[in-house]
CSV table of N, CA and C in Angstrom, one decimal:
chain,number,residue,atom,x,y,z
E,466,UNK,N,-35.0,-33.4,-1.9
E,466,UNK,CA,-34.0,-32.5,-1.2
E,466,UNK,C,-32.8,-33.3,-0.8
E,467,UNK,N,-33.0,-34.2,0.0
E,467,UNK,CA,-32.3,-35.3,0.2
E,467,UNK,C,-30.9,-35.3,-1.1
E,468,UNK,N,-31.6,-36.1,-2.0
E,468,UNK,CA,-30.6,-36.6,-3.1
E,468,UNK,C,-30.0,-35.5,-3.3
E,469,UNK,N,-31.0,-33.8,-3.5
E,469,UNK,CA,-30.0,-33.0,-4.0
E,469,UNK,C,-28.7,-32.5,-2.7
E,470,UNK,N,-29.0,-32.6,-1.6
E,470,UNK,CA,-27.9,-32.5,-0.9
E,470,UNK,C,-26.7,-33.6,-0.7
E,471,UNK,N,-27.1,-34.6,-1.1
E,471,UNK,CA,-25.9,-35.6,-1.0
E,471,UNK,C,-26.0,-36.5,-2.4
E,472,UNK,N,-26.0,-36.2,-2.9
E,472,UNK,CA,-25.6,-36.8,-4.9
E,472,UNK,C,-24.8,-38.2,-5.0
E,473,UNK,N,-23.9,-38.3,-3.8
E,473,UNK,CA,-22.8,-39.4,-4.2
E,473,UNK,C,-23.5,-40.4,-3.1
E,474,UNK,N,-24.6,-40.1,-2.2
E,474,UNK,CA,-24.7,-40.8,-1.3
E,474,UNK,C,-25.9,-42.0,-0.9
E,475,UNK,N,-26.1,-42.1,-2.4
E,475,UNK,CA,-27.3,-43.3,-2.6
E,475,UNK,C,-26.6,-44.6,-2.1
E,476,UNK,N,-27.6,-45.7,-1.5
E,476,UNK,CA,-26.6,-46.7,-1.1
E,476,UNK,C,-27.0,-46.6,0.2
E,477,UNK,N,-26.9,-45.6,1.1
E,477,UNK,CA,-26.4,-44.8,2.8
E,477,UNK,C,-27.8,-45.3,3.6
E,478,UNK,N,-27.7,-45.6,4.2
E,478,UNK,CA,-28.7,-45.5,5.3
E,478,UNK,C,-28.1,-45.6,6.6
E,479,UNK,N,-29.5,-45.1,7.7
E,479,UNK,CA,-28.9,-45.2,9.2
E,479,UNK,C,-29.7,-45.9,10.2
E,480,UNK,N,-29.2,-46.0,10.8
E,480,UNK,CA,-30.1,-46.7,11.8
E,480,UNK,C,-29.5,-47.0,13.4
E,481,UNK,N,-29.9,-47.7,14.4
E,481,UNK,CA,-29.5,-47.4,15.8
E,481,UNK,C,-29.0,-48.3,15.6
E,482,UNK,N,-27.7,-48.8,16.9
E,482,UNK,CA,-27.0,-49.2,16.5
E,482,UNK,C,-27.5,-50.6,18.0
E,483,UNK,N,-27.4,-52.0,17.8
E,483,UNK,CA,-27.7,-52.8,18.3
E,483,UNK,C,-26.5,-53.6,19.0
E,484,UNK,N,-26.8,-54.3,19.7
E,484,UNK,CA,-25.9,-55.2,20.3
E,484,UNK,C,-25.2,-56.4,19.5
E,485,UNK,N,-26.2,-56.8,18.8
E,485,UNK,CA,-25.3,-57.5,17.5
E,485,UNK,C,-24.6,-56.5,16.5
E,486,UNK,N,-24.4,-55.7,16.5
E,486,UNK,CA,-23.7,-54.7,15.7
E,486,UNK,C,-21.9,-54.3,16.4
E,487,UNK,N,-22.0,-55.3,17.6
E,487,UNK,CA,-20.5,-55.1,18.3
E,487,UNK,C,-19.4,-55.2,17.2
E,488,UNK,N,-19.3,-57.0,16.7
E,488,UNK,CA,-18.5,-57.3,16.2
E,488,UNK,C,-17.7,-56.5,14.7
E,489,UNK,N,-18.9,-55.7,14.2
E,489,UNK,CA,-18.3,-55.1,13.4
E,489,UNK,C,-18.4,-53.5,13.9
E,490,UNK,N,-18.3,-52.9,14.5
E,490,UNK,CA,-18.4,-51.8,15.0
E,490,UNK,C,-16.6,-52.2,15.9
E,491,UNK,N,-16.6,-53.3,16.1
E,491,UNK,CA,-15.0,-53.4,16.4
E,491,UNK,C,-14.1,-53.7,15.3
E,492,UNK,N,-14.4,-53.8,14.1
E,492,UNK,CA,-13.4,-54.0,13.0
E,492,UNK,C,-13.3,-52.2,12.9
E,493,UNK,N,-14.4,-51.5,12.7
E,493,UNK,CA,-14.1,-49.8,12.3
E,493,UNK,C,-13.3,-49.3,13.4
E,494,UNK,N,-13.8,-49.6,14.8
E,494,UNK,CA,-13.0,-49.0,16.0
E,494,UNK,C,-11.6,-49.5,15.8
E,495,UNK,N,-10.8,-50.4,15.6
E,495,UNK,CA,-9.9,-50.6,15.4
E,495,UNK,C,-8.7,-50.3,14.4
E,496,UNK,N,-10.1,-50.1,13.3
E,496,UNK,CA,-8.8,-49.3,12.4
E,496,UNK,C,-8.8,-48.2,12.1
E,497,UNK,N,-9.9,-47.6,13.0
E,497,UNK,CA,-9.9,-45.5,13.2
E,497,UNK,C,-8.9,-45.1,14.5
E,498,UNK,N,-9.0,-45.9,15.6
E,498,UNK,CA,-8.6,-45.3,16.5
E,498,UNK,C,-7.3,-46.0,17.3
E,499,UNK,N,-6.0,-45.2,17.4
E,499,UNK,CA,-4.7,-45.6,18.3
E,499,UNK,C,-5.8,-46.2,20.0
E,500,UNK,N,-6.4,-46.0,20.2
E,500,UNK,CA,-6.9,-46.6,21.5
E,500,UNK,C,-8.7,-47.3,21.3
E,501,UNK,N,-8.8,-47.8,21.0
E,501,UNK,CA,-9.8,-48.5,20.8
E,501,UNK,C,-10.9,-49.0,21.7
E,502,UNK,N,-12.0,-48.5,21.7
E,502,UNK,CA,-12.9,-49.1,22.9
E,502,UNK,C,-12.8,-50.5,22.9
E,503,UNK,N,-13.2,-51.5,24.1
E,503,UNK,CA,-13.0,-52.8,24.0
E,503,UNK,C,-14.6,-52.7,23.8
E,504,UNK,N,-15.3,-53.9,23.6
E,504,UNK,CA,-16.2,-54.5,22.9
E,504,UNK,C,-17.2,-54.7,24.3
E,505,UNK,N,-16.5,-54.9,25.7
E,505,UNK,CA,-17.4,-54.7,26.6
E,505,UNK,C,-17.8,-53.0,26.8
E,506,UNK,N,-17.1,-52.0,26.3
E,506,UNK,CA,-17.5,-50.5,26.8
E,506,UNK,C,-19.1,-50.1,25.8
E,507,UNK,N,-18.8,-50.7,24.5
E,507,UNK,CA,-19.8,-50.7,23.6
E,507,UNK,C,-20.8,-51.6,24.4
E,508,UNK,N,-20.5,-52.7,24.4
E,508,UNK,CA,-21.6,-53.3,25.2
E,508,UNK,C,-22.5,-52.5,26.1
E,509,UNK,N,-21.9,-51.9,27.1
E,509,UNK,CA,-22.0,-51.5,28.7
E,509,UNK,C,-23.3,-50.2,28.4
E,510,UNK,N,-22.7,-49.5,26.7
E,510,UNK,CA,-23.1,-48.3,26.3
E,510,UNK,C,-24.5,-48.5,26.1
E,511,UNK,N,-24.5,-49.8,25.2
E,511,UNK,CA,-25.8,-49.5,24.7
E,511,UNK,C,-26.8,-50.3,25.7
E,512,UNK,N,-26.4,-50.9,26.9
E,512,UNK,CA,-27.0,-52.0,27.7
E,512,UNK,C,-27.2,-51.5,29.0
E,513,UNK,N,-26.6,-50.3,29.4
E,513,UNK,CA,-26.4,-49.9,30.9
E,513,UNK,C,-26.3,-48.0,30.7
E,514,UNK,N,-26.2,-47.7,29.8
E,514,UNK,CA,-25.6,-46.4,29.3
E,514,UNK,C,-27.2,-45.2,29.1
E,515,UNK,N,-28.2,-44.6,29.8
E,515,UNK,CA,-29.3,-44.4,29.6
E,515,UNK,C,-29.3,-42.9,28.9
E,516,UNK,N,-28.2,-42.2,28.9
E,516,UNK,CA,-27.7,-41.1,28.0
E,516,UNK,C,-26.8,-41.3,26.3
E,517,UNK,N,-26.7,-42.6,26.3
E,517,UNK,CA,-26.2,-43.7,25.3
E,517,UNK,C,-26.9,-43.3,23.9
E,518,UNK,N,-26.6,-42.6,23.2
E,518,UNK,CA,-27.6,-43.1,21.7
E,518,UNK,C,-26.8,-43.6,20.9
E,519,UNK,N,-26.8,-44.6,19.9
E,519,UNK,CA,-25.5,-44.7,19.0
E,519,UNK,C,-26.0,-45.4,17.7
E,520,UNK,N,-25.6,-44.9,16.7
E,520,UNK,CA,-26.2,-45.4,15.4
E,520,UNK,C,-24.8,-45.8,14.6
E,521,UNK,N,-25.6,-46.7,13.5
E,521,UNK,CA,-24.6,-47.2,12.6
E,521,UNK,C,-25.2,-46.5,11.0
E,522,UNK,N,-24.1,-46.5,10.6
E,522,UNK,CA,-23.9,-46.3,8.8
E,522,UNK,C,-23.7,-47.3,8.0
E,523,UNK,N,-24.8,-47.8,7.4
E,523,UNK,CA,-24.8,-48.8,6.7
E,523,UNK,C,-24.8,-48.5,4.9
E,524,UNK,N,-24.0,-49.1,4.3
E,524,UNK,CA,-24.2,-49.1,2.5
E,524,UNK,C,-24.4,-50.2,1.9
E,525,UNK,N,-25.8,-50.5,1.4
E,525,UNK,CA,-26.0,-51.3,0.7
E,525,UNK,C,-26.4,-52.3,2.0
E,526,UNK,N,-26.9,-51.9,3.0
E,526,UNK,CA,-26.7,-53.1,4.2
E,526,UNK,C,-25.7,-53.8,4.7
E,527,UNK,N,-24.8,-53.1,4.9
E,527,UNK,CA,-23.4,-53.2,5.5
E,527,UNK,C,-22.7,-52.1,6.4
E,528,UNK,N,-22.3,-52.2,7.4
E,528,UNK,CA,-22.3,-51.3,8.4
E,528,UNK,C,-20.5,-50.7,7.6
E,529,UNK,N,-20.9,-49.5,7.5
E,529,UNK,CA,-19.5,-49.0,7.2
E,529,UNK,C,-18.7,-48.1,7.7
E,530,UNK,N,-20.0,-47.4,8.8
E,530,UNK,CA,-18.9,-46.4,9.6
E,530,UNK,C,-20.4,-46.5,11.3
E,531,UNK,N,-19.7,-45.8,12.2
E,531,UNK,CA,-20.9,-45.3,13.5
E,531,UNK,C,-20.7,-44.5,14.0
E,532,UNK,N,-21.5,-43.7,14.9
E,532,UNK,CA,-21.1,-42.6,15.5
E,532,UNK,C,-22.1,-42.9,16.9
E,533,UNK,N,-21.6,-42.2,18.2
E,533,UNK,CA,-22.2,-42.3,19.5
E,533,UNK,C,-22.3,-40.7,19.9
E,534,UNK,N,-22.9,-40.8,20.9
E,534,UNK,CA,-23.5,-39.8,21.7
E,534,UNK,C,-23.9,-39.9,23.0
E,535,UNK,N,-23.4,-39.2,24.2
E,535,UNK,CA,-24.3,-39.2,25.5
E,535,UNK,C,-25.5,-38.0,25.2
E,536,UNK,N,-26.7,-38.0,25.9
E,536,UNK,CA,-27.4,-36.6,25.7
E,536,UNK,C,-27.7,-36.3,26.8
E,537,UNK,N,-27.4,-35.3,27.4
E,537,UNK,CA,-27.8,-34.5,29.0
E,537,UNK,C,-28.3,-33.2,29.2
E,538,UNK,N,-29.5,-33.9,29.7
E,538,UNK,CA,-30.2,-32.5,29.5
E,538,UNK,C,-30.2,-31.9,28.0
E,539,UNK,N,-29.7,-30.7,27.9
E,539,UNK,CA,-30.1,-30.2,26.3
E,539,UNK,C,-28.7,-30.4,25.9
E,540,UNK,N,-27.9,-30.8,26.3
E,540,UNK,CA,-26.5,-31.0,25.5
E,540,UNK,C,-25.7,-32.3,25.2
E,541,UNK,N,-25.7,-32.5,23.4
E,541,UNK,CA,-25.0,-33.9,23.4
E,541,UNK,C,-23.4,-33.9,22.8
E,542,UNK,N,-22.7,-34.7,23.5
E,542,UNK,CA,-21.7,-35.0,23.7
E,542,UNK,C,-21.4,-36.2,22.7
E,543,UNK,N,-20.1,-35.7,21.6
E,543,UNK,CA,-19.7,-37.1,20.9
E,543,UNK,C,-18.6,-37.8,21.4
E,544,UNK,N,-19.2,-39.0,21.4
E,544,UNK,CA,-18.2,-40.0,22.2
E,544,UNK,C,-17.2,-40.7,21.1
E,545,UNK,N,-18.0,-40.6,19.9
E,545,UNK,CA,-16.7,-41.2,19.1
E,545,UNK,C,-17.6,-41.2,17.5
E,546,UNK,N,-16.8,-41.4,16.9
E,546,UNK,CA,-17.8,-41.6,15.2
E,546,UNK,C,-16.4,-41.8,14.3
E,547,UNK,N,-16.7,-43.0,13.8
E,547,UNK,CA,-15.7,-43.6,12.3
E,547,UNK,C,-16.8,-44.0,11.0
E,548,UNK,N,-15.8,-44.1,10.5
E,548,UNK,CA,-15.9,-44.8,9.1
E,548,UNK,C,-14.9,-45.7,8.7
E,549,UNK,N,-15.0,-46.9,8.3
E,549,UNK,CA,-14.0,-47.8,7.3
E,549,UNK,C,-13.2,-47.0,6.4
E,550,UNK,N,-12.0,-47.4,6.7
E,550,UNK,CA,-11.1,-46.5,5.8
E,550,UNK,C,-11.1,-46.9,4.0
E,551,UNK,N,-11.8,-47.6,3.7
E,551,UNK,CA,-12.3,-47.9,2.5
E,551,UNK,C,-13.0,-47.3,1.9
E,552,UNK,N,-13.6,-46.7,2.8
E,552,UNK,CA,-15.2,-45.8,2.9
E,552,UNK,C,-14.7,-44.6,2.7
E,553,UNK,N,-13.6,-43.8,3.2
E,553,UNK,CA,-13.1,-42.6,3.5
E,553,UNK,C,-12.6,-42.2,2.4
E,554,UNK,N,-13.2,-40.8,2.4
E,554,UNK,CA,-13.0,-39.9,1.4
E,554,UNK,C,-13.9,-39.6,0.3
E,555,UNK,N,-15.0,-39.7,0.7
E,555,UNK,CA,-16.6,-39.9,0.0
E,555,UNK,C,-17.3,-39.0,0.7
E,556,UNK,N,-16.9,-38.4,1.9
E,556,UNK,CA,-17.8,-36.9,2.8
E,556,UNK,C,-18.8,-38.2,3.5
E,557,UNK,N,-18.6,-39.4,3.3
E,557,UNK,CA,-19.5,-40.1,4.3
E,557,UNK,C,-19.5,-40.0,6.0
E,558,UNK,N,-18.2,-39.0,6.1
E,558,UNK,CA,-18.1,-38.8,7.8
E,558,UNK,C,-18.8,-37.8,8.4
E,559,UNK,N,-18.8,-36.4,7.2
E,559,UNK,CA,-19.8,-35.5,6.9
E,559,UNK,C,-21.3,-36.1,7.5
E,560,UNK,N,-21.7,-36.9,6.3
E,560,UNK,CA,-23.1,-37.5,5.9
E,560,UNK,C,-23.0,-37.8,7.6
E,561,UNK,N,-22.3,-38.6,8.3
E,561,UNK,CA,-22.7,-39.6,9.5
E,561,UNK,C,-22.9,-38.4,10.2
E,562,UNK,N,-21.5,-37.4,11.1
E,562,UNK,CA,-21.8,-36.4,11.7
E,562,UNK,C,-23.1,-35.7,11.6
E,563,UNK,N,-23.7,-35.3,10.3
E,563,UNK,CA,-24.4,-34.4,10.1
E,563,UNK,C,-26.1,-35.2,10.2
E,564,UNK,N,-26.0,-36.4,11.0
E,564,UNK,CA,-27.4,-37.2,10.7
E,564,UNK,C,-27.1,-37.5,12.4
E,565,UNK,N,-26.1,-37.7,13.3
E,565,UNK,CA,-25.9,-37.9,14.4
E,565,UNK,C,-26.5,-36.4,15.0
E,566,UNK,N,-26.2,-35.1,14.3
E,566,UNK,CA,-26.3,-33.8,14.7
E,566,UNK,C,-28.1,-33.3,14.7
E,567,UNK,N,-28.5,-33.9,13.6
E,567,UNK,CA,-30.3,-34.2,13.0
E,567,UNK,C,-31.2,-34.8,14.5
E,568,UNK,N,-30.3,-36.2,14.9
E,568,UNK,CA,-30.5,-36.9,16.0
E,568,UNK,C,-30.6,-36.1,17.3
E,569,UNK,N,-29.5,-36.0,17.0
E,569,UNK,CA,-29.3,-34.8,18.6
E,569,UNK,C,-30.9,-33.8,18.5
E,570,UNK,N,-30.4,-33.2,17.4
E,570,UNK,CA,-32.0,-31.8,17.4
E,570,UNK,C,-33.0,-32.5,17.4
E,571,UNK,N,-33.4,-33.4,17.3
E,571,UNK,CA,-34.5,-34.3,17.3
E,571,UNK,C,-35.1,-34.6,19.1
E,572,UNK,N,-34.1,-35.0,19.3
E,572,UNK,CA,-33.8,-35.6,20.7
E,572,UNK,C,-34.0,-34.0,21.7
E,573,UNK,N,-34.5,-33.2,21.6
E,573,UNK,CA,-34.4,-32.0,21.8
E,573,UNK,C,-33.4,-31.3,22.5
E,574,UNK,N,-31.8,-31.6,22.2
E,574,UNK,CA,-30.5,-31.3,22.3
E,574,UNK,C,-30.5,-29.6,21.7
E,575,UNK,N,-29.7,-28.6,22.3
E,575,UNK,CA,-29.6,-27.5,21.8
E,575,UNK,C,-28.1,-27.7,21.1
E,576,UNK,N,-27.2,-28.0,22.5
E,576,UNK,CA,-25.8,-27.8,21.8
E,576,UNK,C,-25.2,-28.8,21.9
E,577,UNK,N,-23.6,-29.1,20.6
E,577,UNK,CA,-23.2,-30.5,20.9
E,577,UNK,C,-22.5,-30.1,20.9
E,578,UNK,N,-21.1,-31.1,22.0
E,578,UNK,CA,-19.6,-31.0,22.1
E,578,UNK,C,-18.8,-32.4,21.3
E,579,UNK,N,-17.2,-31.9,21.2
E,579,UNK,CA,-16.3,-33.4,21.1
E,579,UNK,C,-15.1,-32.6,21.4
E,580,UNK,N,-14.4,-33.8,21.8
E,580,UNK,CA,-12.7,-33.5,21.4
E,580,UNK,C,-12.3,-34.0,20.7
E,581,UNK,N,-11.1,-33.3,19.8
E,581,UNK,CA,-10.7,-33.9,19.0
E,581,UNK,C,-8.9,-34.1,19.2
E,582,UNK,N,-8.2,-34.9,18.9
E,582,UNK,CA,-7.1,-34.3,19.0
E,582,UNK,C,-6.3,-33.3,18.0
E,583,UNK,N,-5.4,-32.4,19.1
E,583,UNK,CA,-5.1,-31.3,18.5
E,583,UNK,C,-3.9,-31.1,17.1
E,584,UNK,N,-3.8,-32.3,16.9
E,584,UNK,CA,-2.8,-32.9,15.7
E,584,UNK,C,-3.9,-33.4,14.4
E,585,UNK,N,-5.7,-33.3,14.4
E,585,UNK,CA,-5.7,-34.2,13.4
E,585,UNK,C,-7.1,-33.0,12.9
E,586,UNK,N,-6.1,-32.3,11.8
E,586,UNK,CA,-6.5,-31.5,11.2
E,586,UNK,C,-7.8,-31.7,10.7
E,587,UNK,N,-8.0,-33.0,9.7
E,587,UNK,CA,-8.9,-33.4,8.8
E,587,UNK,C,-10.2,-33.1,9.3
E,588,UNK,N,-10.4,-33.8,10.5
E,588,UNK,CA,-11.4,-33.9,11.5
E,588,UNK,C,-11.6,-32.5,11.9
E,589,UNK,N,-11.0,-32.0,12.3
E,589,UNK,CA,-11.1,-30.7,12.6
E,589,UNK,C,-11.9,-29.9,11.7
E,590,UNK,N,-11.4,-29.9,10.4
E,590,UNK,CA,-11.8,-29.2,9.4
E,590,UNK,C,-13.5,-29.8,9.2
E,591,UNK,N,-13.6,-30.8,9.5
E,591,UNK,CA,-14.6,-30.8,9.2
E,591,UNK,C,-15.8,-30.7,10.1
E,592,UNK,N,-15.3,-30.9,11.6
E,592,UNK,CA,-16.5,-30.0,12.4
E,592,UNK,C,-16.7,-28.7,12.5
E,593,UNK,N,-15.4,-27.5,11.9
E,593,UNK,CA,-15.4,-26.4,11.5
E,593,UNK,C,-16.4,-26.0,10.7
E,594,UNK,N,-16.5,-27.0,9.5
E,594,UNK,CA,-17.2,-26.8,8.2
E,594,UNK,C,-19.0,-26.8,8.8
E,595,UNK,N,-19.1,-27.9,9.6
E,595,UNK,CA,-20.9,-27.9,10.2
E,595,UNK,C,-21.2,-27.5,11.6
E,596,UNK,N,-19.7,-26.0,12.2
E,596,UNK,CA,-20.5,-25.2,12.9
E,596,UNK,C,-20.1,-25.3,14.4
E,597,UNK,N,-18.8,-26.2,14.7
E,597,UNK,CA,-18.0,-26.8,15.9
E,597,UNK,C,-17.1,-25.3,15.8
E,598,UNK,N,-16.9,-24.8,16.7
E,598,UNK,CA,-15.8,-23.9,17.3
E,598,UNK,C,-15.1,-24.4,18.6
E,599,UNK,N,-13.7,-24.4,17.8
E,599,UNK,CA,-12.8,-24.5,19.3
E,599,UNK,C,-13.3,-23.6,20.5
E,600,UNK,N,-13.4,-24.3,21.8
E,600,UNK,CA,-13.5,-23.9,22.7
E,600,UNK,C,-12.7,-23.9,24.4
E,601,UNK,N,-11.5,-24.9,24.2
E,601,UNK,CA,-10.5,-24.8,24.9
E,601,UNK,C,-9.7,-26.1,24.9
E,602,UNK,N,-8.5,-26.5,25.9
E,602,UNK,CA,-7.8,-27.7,25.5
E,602,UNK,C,-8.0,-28.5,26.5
E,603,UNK,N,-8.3,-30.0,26.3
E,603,UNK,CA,-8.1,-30.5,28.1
E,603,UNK,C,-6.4,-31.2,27.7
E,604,UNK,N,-5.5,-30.9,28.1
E,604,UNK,CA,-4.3,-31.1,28.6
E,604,UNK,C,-3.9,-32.8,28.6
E,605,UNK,N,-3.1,-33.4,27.6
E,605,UNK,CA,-2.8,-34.6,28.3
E,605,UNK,C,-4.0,-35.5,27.6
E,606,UNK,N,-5.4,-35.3,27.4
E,606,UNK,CA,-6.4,-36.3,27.3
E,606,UNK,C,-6.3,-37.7,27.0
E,607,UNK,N,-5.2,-37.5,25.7
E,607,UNK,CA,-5.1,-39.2,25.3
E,607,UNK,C,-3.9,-39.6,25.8
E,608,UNK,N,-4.4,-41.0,26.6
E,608,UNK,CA,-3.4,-41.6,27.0
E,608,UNK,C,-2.0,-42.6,26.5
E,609,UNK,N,-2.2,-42.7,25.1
E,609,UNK,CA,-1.4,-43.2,24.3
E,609,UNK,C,-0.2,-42.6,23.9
E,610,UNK,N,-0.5,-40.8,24.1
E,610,UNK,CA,0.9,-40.4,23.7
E,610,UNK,C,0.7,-38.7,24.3
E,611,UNK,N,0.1,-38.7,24.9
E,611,UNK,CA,-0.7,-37.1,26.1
E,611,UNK,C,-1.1,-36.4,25.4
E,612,UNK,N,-1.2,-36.2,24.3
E,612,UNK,CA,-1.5,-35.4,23.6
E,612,UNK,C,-3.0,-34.6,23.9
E,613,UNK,N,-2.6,-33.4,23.7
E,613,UNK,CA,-3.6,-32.5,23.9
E,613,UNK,C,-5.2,-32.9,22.8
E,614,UNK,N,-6.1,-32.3,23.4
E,614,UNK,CA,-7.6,-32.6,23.3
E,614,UNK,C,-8.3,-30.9,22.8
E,615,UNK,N,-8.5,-31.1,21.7
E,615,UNK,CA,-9.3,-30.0,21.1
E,615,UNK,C,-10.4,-30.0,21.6
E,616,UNK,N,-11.5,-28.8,22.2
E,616,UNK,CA,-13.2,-28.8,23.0
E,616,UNK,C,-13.3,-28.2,21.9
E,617,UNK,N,-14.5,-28.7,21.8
E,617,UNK,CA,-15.4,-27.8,20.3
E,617,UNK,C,-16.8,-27.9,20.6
E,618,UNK,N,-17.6,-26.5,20.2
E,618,UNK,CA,-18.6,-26.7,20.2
E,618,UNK,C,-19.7,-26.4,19.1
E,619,UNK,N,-20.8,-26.8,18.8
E,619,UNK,CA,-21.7,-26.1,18.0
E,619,UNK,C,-23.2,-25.6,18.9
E,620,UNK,N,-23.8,-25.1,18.1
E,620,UNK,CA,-25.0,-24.8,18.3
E,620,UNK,C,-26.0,-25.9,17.3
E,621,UNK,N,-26.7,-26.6,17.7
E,621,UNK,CA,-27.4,-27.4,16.7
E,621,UNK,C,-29.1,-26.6,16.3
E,622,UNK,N,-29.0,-26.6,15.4
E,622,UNK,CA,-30.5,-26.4,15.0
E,622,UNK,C,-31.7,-26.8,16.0
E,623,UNK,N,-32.8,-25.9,15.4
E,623,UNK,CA,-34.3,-26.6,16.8
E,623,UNK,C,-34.8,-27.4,16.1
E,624,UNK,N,-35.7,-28.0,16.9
E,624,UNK,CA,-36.0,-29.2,16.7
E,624,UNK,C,-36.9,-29.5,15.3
E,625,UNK,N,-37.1,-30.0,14.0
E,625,UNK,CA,-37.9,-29.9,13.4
E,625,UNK,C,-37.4,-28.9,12.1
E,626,UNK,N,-36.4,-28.3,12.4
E,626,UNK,CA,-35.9,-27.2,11.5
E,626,UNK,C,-35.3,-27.9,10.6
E,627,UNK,N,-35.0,-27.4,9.1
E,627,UNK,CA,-34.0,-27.6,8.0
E,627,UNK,C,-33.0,-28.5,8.5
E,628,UNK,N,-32.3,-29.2,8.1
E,628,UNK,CA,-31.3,-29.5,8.5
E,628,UNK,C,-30.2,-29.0,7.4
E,629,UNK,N,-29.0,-28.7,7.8
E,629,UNK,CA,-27.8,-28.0,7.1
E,629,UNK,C,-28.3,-26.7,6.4
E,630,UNK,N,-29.6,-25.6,6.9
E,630,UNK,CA,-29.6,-24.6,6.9
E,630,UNK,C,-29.2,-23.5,6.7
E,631,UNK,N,-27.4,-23.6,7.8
E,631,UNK,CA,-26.8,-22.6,8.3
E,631,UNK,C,-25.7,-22.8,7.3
E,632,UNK,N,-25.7,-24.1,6.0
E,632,UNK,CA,-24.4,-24.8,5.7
E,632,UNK,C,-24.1,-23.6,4.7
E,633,UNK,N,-23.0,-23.3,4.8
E,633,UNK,CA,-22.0,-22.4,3.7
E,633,UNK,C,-22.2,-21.4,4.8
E,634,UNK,N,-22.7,-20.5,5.6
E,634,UNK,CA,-22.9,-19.3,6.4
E,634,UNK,C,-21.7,-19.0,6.7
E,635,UNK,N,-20.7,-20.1,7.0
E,635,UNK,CA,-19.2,-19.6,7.5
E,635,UNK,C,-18.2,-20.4,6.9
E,636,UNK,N,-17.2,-19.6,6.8
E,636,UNK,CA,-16.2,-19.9,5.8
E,636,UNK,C,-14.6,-20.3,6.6
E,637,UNK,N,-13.7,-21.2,6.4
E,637,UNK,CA,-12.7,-21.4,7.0
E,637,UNK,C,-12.0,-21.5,6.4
């Protein structure tokens, strides 16, 4: 089932993401994001952080993209998720989201949030595609240039269920 849902995605694996996994989890944060965690927040996250889950995407045994999460109570919260822009354009952000979202249901999460910003379509499109609905703006959020902050939410699957079940059900 696996292979037939992801065909291009042999190679992929996941796994949590460790404290020696900073230094390169700072090369991808750097070149995904205009504001960049510093290398102590990652630290802080996975060391002090007890709502903290955070996994890496590895190909071939090479970290190539990650994604984070707080989980409270039944609802998780994405704190951030890349890929190497080398990597991009393979649906591997797909693959990552949709194995962060697995996690969440696992973790007995009902519903997950993110912002995104309100300029970057791509992203957008694709939490549209696995079930994120806009849900309002926080004003201002990034401090690099104020730009407004897309709220999105999904419903995640229960625990143990199919995963990408609901996938094609809605169309954008």
């Amino acid at each position: 089932m696996e292979q037939e849902m992801y065909p291009n995605h042999e190679g992929l694996s996941f796994r949590q993401m460790a404290v020696d996994d900073i230094p390169d989890v700072m090369v991808i944060e750097h070149e995904s994001f205009t504001l960049p965690w510093t290398e102590e927040a990652f630290r802080n996250e996975l060391t002090q952080n007890h709502f903290a889950r955070y996994m890496i995407m590895q190909y071939l045994g090479q970290p190539v993209g990650y994604a984070g999460m707080w989980t409270v109570i039944d609802e998780a919260h994405v704190t951030n998720i890349a890929v190497l822009r080398a990597y991009r354009g393979r649906k591997w952000g797909e693959r990552l989201l949709r194995e962060l979202m697995k996690t969440a249901s696992d973790l007995g999460m009902q519903r997950m949030t993110l912002e995104v910003r309100v300029s970057n379509e791509v992203a957008q499109n694709l939490y549209r595609k696995l079930g994120f609905k806009p849900a309002g703006l926080r004003k201002g959020y990034y401090s690099d240039n104020q730009e407004d902050a897309l709220i999105m939410w999904a419903e995640l699957p229960e625990r143990g269920s199919a995963q990408g079940s609901r996938e094609g059900s809605e169309t954008y």
